[in-house]
CSV table of C-alpha atoms and ligand atoms in Angstrom, one decimal:
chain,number,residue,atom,x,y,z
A,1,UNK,CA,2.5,63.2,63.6
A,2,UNK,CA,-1.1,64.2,64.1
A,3,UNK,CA,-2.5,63.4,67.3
A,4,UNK,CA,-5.9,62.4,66.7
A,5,UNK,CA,-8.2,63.2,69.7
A,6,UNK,CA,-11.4,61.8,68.1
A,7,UNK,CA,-9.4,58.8,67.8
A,8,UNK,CA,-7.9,58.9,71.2
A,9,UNK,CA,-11.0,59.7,73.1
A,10,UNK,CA,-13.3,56.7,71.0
A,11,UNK,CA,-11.0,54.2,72.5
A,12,UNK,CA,-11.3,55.8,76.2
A,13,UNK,CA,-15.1,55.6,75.7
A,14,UNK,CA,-15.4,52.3,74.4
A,15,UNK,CA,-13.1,51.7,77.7
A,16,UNK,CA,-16.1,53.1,79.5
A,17,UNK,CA,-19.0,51.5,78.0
A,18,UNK,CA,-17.5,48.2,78.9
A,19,UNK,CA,-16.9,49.7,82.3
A,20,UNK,CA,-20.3,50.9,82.8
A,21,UNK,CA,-21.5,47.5,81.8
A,22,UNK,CA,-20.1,46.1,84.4
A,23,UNK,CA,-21.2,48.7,87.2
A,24,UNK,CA,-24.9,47.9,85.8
A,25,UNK,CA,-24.1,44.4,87.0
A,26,UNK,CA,-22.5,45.2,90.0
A,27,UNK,CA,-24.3,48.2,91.5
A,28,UNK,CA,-28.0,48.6,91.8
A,29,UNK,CA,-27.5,52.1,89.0
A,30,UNK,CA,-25.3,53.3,86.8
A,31,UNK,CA,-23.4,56.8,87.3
A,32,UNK,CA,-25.5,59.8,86.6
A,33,UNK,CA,-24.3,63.1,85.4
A,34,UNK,CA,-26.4,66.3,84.9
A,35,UNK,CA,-26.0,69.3,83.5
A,36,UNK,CA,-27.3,72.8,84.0
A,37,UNK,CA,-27.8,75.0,81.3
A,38,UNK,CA,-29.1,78.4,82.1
A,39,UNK,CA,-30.0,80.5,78.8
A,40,UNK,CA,-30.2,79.9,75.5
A,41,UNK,CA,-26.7,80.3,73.7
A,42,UNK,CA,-26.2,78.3,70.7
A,43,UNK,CA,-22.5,77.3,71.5
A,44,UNK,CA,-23.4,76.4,75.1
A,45,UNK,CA,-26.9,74.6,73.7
A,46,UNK,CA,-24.6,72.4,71.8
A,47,UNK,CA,-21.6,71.4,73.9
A,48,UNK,CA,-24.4,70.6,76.5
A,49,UNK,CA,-26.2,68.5,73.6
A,50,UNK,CA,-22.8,66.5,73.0
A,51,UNK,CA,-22.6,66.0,76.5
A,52,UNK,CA,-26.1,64.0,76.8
A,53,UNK,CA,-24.5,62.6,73.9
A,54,UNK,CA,-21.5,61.2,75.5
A,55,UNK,CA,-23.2,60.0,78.3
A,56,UNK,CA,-26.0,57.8,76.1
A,57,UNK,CA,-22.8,56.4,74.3
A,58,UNK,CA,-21.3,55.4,77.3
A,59,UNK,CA,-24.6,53.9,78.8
A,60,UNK,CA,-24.8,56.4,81.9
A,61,UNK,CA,-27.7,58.5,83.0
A,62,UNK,CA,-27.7,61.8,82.0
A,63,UNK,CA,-30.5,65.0,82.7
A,64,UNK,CA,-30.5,68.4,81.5
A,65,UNK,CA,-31.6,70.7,83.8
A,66,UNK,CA,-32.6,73.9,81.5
A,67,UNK,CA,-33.3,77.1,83.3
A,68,UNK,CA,-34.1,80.4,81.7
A,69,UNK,CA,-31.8,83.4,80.8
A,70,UNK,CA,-33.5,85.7,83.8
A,71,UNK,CA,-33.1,82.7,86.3
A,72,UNK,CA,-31.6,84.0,89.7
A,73,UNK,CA,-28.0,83.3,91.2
A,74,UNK,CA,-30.5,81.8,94.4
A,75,UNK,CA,-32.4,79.9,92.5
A,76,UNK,CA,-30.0,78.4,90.3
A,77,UNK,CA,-28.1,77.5,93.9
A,78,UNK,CA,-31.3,76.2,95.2
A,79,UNK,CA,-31.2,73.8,92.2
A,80,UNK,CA,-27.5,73.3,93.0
A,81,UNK,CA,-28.2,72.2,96.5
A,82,UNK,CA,-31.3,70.0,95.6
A,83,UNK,CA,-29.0,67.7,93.1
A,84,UNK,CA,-26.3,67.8,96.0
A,85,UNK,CA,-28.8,65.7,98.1
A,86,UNK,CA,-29.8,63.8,95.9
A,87,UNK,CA,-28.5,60.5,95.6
A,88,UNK,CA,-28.5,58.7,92.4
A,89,UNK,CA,-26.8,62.4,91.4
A,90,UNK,CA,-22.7,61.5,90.6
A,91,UNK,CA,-22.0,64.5,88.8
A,92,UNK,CA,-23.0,68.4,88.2
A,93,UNK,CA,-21.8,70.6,85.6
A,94,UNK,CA,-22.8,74.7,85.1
A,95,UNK,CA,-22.1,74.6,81.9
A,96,UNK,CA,-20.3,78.5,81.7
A,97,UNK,CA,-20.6,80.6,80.4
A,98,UNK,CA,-23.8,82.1,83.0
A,99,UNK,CA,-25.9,85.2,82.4
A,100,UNK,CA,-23.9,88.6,83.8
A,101,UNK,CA,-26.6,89.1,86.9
A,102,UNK,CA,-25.2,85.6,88.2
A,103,UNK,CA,-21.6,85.4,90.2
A,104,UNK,CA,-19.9,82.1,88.9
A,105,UNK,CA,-18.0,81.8,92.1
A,106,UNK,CA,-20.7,81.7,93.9
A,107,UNK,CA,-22.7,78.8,91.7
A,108,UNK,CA,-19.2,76.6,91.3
A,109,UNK,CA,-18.6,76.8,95.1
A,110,UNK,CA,-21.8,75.5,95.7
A,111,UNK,CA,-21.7,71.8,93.9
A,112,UNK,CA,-20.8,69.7,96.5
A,113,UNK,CA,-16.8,68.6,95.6
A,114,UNK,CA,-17.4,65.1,95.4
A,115,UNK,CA,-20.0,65.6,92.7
A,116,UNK,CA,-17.8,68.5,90.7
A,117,UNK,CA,-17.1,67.1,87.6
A,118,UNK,CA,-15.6,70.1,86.1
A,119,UNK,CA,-12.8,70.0,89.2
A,120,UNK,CA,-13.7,73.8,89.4
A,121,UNK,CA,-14.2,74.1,93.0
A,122,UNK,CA,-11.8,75.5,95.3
A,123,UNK,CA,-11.6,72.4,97.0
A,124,UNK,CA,-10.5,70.4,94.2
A,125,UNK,CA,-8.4,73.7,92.7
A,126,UNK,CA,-6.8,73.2,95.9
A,127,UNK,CA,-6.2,69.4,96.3
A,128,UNK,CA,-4.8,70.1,92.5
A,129,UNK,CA,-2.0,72.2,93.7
A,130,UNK,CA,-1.4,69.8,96.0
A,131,UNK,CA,-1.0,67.1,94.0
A,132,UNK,CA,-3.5,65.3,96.1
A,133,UNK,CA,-6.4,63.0,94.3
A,134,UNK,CA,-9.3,65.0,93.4
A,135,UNK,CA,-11.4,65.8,90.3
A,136,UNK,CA,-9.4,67.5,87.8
A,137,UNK,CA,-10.8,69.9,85.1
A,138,UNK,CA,-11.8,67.8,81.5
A,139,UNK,CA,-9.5,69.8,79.0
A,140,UNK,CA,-5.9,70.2,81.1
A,141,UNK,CA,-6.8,66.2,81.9
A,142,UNK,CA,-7.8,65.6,78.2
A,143,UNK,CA,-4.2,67.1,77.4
A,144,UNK,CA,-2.1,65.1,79.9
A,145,UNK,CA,-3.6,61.7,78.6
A,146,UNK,CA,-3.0,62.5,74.9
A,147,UNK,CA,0.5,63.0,76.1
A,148,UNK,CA,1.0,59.8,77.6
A,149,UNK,CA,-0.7,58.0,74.5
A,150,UNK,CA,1.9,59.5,72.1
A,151,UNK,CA,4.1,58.0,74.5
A,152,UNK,CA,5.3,61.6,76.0
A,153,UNK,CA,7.2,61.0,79.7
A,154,UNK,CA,7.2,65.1,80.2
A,155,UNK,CA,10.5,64.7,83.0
A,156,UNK,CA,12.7,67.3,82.4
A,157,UNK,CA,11.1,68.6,79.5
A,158,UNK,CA,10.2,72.2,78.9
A,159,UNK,CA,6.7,72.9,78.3
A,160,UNK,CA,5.3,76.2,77.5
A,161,UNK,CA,2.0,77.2,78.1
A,162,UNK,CA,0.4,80.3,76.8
A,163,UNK,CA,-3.2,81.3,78.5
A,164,UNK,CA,-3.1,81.6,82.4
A,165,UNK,CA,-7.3,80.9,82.8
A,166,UNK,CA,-8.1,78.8,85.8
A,167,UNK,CA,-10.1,76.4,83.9
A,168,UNK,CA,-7.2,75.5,81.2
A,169,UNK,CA,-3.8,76.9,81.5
A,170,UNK,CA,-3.2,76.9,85.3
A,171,UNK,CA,-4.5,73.5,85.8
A,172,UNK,CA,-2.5,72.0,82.9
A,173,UNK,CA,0.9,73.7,84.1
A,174,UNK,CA,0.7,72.0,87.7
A,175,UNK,CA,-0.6,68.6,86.2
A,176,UNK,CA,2.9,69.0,83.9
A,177,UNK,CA,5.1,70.6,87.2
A,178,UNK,CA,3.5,66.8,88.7
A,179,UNK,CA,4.8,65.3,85.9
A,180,UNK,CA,8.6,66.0,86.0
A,181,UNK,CA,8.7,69.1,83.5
A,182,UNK,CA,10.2,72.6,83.6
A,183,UNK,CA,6.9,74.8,83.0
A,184,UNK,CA,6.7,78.1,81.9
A,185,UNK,CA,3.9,80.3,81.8
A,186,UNK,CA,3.2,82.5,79.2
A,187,UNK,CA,-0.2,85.2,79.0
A,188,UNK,CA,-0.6,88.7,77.4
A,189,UNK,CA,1.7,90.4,79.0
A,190,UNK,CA,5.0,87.9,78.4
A,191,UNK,CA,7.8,89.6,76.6
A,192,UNK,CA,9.2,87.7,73.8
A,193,UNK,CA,6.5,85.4,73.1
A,194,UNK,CA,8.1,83.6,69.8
A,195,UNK,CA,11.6,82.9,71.9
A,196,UNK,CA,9.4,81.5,74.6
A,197,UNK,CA,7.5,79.4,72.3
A,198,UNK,CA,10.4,78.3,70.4
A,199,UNK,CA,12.2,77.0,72.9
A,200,UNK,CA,9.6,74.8,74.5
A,201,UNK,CA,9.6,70.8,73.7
A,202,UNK,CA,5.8,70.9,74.7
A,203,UNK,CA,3.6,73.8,73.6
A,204,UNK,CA,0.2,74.0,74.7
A,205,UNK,CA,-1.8,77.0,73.1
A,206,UNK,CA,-5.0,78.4,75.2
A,207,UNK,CA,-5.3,81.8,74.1
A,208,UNK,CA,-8.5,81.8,72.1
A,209,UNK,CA,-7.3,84.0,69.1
A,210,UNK,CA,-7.4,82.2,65.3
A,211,UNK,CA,-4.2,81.2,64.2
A,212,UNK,CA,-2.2,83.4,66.1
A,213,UNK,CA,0.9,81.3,66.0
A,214,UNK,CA,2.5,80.0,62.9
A,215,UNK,CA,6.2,78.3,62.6
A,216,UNK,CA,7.8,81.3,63.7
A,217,UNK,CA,6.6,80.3,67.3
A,218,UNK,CA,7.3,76.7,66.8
A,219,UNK,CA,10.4,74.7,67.4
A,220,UNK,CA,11.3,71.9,65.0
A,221,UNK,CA,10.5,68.9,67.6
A,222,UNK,CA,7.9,70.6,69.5
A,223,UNK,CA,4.8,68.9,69.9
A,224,UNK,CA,1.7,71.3,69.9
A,225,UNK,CA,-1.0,70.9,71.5
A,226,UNK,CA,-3.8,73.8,70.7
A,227,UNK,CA,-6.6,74.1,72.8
A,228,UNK,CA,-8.4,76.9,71.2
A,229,UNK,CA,-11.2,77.1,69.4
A,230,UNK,CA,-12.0,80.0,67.0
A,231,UNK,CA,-13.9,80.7,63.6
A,232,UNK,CA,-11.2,82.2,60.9
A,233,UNK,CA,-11.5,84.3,58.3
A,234,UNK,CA,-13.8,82.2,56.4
A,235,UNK,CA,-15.8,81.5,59.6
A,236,UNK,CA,-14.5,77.8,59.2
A,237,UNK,CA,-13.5,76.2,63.1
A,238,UNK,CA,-10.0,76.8,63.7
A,239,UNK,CA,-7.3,76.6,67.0
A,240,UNK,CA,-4.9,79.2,68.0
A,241,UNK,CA,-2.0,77.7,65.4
A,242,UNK,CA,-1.9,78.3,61.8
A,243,UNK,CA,-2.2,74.8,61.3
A,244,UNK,CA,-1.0,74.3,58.0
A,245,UNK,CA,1.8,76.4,58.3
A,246,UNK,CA,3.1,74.8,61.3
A,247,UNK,CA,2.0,70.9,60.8
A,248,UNK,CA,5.5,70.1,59.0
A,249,UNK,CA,7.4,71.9,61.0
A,250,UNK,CA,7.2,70.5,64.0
A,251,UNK,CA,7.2,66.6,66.0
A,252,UNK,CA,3.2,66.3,66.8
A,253,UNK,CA,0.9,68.5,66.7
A,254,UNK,CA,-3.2,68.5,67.3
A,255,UNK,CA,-5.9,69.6,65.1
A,256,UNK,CA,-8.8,71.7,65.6
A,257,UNK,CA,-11.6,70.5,65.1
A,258,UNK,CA,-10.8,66.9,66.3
A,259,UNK,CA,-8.0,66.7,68.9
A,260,UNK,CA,-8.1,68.5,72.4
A,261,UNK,CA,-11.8,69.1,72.1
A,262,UNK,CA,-12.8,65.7,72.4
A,263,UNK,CA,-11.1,64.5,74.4
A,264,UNK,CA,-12.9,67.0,76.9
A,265,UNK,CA,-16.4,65.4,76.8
A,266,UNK,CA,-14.6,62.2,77.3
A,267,UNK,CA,-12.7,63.3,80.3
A,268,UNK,CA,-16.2,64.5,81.9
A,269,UNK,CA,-17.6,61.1,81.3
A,270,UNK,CA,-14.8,59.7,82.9
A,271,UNK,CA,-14.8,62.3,86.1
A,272,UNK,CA,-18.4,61.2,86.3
A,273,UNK,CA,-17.3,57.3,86.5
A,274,UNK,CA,-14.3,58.5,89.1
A,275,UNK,CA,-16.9,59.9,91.5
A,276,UNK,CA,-19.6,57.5,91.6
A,277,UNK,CA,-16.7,55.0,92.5
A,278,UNK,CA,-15.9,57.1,95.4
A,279,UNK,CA,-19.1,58.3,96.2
A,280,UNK,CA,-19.7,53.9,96.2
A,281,UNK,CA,-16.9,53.2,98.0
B,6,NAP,P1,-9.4,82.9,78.6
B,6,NAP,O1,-9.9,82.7,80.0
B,6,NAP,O2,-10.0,83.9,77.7
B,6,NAP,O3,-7.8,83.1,78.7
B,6,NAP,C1,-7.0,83.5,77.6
B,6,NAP,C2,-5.6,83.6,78.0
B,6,NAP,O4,-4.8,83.9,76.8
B,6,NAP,C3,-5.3,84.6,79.0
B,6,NAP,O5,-4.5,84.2,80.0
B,6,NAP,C4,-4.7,85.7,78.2
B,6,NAP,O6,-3.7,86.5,78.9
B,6,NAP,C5,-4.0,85.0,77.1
B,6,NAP,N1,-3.8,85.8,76.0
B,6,NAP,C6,-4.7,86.5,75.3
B,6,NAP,N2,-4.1,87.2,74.3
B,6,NAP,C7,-2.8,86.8,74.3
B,6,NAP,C8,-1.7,87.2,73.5
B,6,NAP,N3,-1.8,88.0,72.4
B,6,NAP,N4,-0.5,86.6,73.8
B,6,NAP,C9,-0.4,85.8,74.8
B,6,NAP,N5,-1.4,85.4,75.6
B,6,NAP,C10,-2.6,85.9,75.3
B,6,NAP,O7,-9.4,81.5,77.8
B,6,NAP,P2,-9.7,80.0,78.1
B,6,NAP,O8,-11.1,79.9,78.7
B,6,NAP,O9,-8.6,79.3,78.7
B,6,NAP,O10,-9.8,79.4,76.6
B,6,NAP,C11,-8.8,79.6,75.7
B,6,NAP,C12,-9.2,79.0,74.3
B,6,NAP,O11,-9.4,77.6,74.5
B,6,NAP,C13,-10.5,79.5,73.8
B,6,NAP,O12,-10.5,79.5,72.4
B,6,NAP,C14,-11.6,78.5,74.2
B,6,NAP,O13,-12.7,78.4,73.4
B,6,NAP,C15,-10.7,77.3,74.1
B,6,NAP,N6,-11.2,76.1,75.0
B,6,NAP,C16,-11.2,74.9,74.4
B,6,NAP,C17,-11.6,73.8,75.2
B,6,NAP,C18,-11.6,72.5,74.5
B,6,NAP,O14,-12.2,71.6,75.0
B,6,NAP,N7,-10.9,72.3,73.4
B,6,NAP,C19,-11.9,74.0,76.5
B,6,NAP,C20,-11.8,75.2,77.1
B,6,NAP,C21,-11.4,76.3,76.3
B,6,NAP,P3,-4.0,87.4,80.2
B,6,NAP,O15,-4.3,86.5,81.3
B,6,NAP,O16,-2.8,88.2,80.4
B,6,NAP,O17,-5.2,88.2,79.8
């Protein structure tokens, strides 16, 4: 099976639209998300771009706040702290990566947790581990929903995941310890990387390195779920998994481009929705 994200995620946002509908009827405004984008890198320029995007699709308000390359960690906080206090304000994303004279700590601990979209402050890090309600980050949240549309119940299942960052790998191991399964976690320095891989029912792949794992690393009713996103050879989009050498060899598997990825964006436009509701309460 091929679990198709683009799929996936177009029904969660027709979901939305309906949702938001009815907010516009309800509420005085709709939710509003904005995004800062400090710089001028082409990746981040367009995942910011499908953002606005999502958010038109949906029918909410969106603004991009663009700030230059040589913009300072104050000022960008300043920013930060303005959209904090301001009301018809729901969400706020950094979009990361920021320019090396800025501390990213610094700028995520400074959106106000109820408006953190990206669930990357230490508050909602925290309420995370806890397994209390909070704002979870997009792609870990992205993964567990695919999951439960393939019809996946993850209880006593072993799920591997390789890639330890705090904005993928951790987040997705506790949502999947919530969740019943036996989770290992696998980074750079793990010994025995295929055997580990092999003998996971759930493998989730967030290395960042172009087809890095092929059916060697792959048991026969895995499902794979690869959150990477590369140029190959050819400098065509690729995931971490050797796609075609894998895709018969194993129960479900996603493709990239076209599964995990969007399912992010529609995971941010459905944070956003979550905290106007209990910004609204
Ligand atoms: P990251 O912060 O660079 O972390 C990469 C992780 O992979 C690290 O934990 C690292 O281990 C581990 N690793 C590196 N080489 C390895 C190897 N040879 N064997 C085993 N583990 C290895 O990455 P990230 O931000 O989580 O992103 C990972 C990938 O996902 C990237 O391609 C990124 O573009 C993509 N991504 C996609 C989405 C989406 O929406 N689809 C969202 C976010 C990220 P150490 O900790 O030991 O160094």
């Amino acid at each position: 099976m091929i679990i198709d994200g683009k799929f996936i995620g177009q029904e969660i946002k027709a979901d939305l639209k309906n949702e938001i509908s009815h907010i516009r009827e309800t509420y005085t405004r709709v939710p509003k998300l904005v995004v800062i984008l400090v710089g001028d890198n082409q990746a981040s320029m367009t995942y910011v771009k499908n953002k606005e995007k999502g958010c038109q699709y949906v029918g909410m308000d969106s603004a991009i706040v663009r700030m230059d390359e040589t913009t300072s960690e104050s000022v960008l906080i300043e920013k930060i702290v303005e959209l904090n206090n301001q009301e018809d304000v729901d969400g706020i994303l950094v979009q990361l990566p920021l320019p090396k004279h800025i501390n990213e700590d610094l700028v995520l601990e400074a959106i106000v947790p109820s408006k953190d979209v990206d669930g990357f402050h230490p508050d909602n890090v925290a309420k995370l581990f806890l397994g209390m309600d909070s704002l979870v980050p997009c792609t870990p949240k992205g993964m567990m929903v695919m999951l439960d549309t393939i019809g996946c119940d993850l209880t006593g299942k072993h799920v591997v995941v390789v890639g330890r960052s705090n904005i993928v790998g951790k987040p997705v191991a506790m949502l999947c310890l919530q969740k019943n399964a036996t989770v290992t976690m696998a980074h750079s320095k793990t010994k025995n990387l295929k055997e580990v891989c092999k003998s996971a029912d759930v493998l989730i792949l967030a290395v960042g390195r172009a087809k890095m794992f092929n059916h060697e690393y792959v048991g026969q009713n895995a499902i794979v779920l690869d959150v990477g996103i590369n140029r190959d050879e050819n400098n065509k989009l690729c995931g971490d998994v050797d796609f075609d050498d894998v895709v018969d060899c194993c129960q479900a598997i996603t493709p990239v481009p076209g599964g995990v990825g969007p399912m992010t964006i529609t995971m941010l436009l459905k944070n956003t929705v979550e905290a106007f509701y209990s910004r609204n309460k």
